[in-house]
mmCIF file of C-alpha atoms in Angstrom:
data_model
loop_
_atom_site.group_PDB
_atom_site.id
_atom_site.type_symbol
_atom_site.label_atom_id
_atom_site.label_comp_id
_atom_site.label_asym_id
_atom_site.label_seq_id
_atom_site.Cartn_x
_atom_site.Cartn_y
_atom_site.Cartn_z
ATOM 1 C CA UNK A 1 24.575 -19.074 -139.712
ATOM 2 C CA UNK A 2 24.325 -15.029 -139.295
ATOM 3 C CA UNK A 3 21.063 -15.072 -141.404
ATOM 4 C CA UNK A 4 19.414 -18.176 -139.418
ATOM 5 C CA UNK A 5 20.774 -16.637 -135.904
ATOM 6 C CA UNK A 6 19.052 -13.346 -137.177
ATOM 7 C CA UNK A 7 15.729 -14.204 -138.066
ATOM 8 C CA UNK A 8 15.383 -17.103 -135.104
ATOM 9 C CA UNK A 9 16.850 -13.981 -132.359
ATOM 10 C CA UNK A 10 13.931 -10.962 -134.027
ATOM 11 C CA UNK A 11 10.913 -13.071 -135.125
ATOM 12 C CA UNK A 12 10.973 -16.410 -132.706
ATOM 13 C CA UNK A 13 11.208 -18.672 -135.895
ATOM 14 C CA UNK A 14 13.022 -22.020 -135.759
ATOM 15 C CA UNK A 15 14.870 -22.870 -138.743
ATOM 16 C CA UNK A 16 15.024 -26.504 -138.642
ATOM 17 C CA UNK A 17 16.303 -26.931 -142.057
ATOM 18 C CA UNK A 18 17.970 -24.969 -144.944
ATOM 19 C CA UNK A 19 18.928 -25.177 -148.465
ATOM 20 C CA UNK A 20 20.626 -22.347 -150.510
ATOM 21 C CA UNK A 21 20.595 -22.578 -154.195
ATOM 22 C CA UNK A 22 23.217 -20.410 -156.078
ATOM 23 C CA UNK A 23 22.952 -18.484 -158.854
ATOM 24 C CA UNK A 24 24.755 -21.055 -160.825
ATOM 25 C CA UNK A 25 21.930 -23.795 -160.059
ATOM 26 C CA UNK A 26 19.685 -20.706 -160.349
ATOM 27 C CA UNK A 27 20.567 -20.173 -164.030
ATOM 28 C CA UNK A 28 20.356 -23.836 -164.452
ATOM 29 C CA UNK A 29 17.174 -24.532 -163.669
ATOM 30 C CA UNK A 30 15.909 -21.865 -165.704
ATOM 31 C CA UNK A 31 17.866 -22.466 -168.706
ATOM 32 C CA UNK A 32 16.649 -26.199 -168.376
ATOM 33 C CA UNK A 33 13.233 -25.315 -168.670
ATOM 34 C CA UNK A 34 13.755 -23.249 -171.669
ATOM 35 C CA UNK A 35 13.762 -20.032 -170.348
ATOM 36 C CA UNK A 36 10.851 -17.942 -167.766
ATOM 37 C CA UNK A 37 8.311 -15.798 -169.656
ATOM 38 C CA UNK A 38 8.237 -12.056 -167.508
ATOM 39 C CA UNK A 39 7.159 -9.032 -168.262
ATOM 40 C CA UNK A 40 10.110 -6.216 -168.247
ATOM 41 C CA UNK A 41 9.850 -2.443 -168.666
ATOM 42 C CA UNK A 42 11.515 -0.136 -170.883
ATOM 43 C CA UNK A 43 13.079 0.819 -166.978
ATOM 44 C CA UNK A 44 14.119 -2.381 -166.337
ATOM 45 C CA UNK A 45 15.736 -3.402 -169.905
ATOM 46 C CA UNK A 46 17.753 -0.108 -169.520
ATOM 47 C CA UNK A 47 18.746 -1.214 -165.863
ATOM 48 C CA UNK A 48 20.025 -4.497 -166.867
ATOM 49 C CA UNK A 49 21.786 -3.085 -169.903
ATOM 50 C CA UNK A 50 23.888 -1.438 -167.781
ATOM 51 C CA UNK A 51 25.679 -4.652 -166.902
ATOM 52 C CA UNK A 52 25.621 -5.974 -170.222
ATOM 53 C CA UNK A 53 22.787 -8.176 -170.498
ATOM 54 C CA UNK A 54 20.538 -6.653 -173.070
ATOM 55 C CA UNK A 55 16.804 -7.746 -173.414
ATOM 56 C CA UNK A 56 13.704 -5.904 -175.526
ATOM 57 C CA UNK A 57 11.263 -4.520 -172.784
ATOM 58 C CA UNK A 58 7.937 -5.678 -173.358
ATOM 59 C CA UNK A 59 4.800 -8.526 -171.713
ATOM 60 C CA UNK A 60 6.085 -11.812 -172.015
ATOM 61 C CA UNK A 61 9.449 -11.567 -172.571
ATOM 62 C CA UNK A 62 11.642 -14.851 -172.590
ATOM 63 C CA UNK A 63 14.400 -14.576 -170.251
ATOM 64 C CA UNK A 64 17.020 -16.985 -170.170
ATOM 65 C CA UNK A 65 18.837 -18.254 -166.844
ATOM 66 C CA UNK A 66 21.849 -15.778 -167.251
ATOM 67 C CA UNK A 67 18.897 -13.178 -168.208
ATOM 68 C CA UNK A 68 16.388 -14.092 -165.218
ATOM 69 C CA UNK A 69 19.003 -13.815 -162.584
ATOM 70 C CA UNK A 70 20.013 -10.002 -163.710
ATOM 71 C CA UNK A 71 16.024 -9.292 -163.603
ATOM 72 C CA UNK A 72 15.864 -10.946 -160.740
ATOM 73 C CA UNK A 73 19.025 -8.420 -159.665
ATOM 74 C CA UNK A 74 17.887 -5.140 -160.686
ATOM 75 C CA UNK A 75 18.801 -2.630 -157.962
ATOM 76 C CA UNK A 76 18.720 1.204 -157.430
ATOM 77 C CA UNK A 77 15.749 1.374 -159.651
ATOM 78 C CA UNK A 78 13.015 1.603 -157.408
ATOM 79 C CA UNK A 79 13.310 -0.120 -153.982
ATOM 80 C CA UNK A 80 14.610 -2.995 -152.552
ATOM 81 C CA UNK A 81 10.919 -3.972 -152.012
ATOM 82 C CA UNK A 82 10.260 -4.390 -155.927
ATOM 83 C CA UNK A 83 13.808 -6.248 -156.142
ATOM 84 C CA UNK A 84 12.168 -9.062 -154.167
ATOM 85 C CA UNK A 85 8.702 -8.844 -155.298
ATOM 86 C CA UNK A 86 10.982 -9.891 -159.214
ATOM 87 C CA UNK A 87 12.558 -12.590 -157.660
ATOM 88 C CA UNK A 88 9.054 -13.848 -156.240
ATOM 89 C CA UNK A 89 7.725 -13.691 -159.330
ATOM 90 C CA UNK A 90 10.959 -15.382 -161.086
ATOM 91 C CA UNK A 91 10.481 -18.002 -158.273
ATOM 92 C CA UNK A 92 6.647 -18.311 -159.109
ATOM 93 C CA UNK A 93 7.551 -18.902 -163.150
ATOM 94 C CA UNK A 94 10.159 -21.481 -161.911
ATOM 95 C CA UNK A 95 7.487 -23.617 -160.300
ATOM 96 C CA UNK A 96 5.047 -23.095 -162.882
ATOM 97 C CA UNK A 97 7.587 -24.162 -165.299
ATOM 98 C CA UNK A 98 7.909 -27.579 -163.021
ATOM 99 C CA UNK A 99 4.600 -28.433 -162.598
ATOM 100 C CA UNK A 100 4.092 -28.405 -166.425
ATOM 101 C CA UNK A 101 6.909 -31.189 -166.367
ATOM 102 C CA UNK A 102 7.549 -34.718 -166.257
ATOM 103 C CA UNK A 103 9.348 -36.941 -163.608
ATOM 104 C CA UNK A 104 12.096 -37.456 -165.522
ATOM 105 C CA UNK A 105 12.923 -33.794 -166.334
ATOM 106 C CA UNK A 106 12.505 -33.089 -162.749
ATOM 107 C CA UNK A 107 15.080 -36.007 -161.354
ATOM 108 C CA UNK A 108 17.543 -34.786 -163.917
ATOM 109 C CA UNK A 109 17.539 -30.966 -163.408
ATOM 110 C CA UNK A 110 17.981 -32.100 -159.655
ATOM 111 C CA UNK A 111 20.801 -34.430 -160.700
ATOM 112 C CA UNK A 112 22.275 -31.718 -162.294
ATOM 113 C CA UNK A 113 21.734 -28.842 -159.793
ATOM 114 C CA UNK A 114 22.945 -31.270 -157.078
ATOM 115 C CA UNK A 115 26.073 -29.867 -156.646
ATOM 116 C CA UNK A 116 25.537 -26.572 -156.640
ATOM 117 C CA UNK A 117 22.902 -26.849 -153.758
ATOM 118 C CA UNK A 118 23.852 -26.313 -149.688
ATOM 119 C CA UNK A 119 22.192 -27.545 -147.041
ATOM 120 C CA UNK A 120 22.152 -29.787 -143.750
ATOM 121 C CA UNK A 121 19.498 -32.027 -144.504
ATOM 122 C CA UNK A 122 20.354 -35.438 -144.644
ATOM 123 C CA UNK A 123 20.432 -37.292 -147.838
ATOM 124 C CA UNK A 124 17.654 -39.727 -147.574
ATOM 125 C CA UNK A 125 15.421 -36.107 -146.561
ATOM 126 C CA UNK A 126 16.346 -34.809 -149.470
ATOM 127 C CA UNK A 127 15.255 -37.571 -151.262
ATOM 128 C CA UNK A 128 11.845 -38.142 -149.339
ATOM 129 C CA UNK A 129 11.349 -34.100 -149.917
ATOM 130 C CA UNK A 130 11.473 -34.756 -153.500
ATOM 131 C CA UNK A 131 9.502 -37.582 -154.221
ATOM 132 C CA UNK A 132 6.654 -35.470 -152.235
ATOM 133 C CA UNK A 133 7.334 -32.376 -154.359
ATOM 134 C CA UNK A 134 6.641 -34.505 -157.280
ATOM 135 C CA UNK A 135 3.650 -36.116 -155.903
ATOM 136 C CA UNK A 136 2.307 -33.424 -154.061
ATOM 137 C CA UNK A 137 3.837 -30.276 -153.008
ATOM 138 C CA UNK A 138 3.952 -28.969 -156.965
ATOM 139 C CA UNK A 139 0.233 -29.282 -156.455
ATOM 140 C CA UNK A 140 0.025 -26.421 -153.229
ATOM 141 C CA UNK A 141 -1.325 -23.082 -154.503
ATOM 142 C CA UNK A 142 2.023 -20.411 -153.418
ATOM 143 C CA UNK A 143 1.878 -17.870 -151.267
ATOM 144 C CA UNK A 144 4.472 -15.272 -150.408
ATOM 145 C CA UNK A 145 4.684 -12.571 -147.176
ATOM 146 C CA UNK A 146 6.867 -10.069 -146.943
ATOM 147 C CA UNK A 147 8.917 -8.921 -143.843
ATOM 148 C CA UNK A 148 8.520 -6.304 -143.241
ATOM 149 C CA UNK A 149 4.778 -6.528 -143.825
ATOM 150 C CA UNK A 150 3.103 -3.949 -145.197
ATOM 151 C CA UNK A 151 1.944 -1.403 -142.782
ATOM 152 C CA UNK A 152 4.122 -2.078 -140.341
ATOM 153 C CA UNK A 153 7.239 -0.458 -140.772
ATOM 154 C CA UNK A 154 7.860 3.173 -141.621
ATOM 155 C CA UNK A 155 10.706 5.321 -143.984
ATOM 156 C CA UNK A 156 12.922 7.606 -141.484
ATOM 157 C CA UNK A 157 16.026 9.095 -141.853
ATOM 158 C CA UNK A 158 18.726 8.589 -139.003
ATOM 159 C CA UNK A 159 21.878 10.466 -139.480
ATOM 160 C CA UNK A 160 21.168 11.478 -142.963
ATOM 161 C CA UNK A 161 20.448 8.038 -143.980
ATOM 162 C CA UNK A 162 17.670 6.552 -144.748
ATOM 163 C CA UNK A 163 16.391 4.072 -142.859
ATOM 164 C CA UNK A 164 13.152 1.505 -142.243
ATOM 165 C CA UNK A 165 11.664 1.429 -138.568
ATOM 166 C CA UNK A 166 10.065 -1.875 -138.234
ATOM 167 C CA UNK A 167 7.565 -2.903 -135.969
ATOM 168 C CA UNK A 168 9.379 -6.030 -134.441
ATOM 169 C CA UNK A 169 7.025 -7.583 -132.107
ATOM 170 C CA UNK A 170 4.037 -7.152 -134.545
ATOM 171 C CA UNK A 171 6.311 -7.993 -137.501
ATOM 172 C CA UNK A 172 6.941 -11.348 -135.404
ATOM 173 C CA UNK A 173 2.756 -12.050 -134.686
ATOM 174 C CA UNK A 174 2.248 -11.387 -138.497
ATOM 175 C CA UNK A 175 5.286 -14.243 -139.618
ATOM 176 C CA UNK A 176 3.598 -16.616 -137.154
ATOM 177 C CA UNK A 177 -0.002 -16.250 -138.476
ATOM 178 C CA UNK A 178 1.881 -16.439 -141.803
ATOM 179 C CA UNK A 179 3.889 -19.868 -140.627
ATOM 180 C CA UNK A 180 2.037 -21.145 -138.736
ATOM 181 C CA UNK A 181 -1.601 -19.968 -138.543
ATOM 182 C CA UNK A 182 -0.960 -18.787 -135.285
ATOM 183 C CA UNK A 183 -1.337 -15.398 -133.289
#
């Protein structure tokens, strides 16, 4: 409720609908599609060795669900800015990895995430939502945004911490172009 009241109170954006996935289903999914190919630096290997989950740095590494989610974790390395821009690209292997697969692979890793998913769509939405996904929305080229955008925030520090100074009102025109086409 905090997040939803947040962004609908700064950027104008209804939130009709939600779901959260946790990192349980997270792992799932990933594990049930044999693993996500990523590339991960000799930085990043060391970064996730530090909580025990030990992977060869190199292009095209296999990462399993338990692996993916640490990668997709990394923090204090560089900025929180690269943290998401991993778990876009985690995201982005995900749906590769189910467009490459068959309606019955997809019903059953939703049966079996099922219970590890939140949200307060109805039932019979959920179900309409993913016979389209299978049918159509797989088929939508992604795109991501970032907010802040790019170029409109700037680094400061306020009582010897450092800070970001966003650019709310233009922050808010650039997430409804995003949305919604719209300026």
């Amino acid at each position: 409720d905090l997040v939803i009241g947040t962004i609908e109170y700064h950027f104008g954006v209804k939130i009709d609908n939600y779901v959260l996935i946790g990192f349980d289903a997270f792992k799932e999914i990933i594990d049930y599609f044999g693993g996500i190919n990523m590339d991960v630096s000799k930085a990043e290997a060391e970064a996730m060795a530090k909580f025990d989950c030990v992977v060869a740095p190199g292009d095209n590494v296999l990462l399993n669900g338990e692996e993916a989610l640490w990668y997709s974790r990394i923090r204090k390395l560089d900025s929180d800015f690269k943290r998401t821009e991993r778990q876009r690209a985690v995201a982005s292997k995900i749906i590769e990895k189910a467009r490459k697969s068959n309606l019955v692979d997809l019903v059953s890793v939703a049966n079996k995430i099922a219970p590890s998913i939140e949200t307060d769509l109805p039932q019979a939405k959920i179900y309409s939502l993913g016979a389209s996904a299978v049918f159509s929305y797989l088929k939508y080229e992604v795109i991501d945004a970032t907010i802040p955008a790019p170029g409109l925030w700037k680094s400061e520090t306020f009582k010897s911490q450092s800070i970001l100074r966003v650019d709310i009102e233009k922050n808010r025109e650039y997430l409804a172009e995003f949305l919604y086409g719209i300026n």
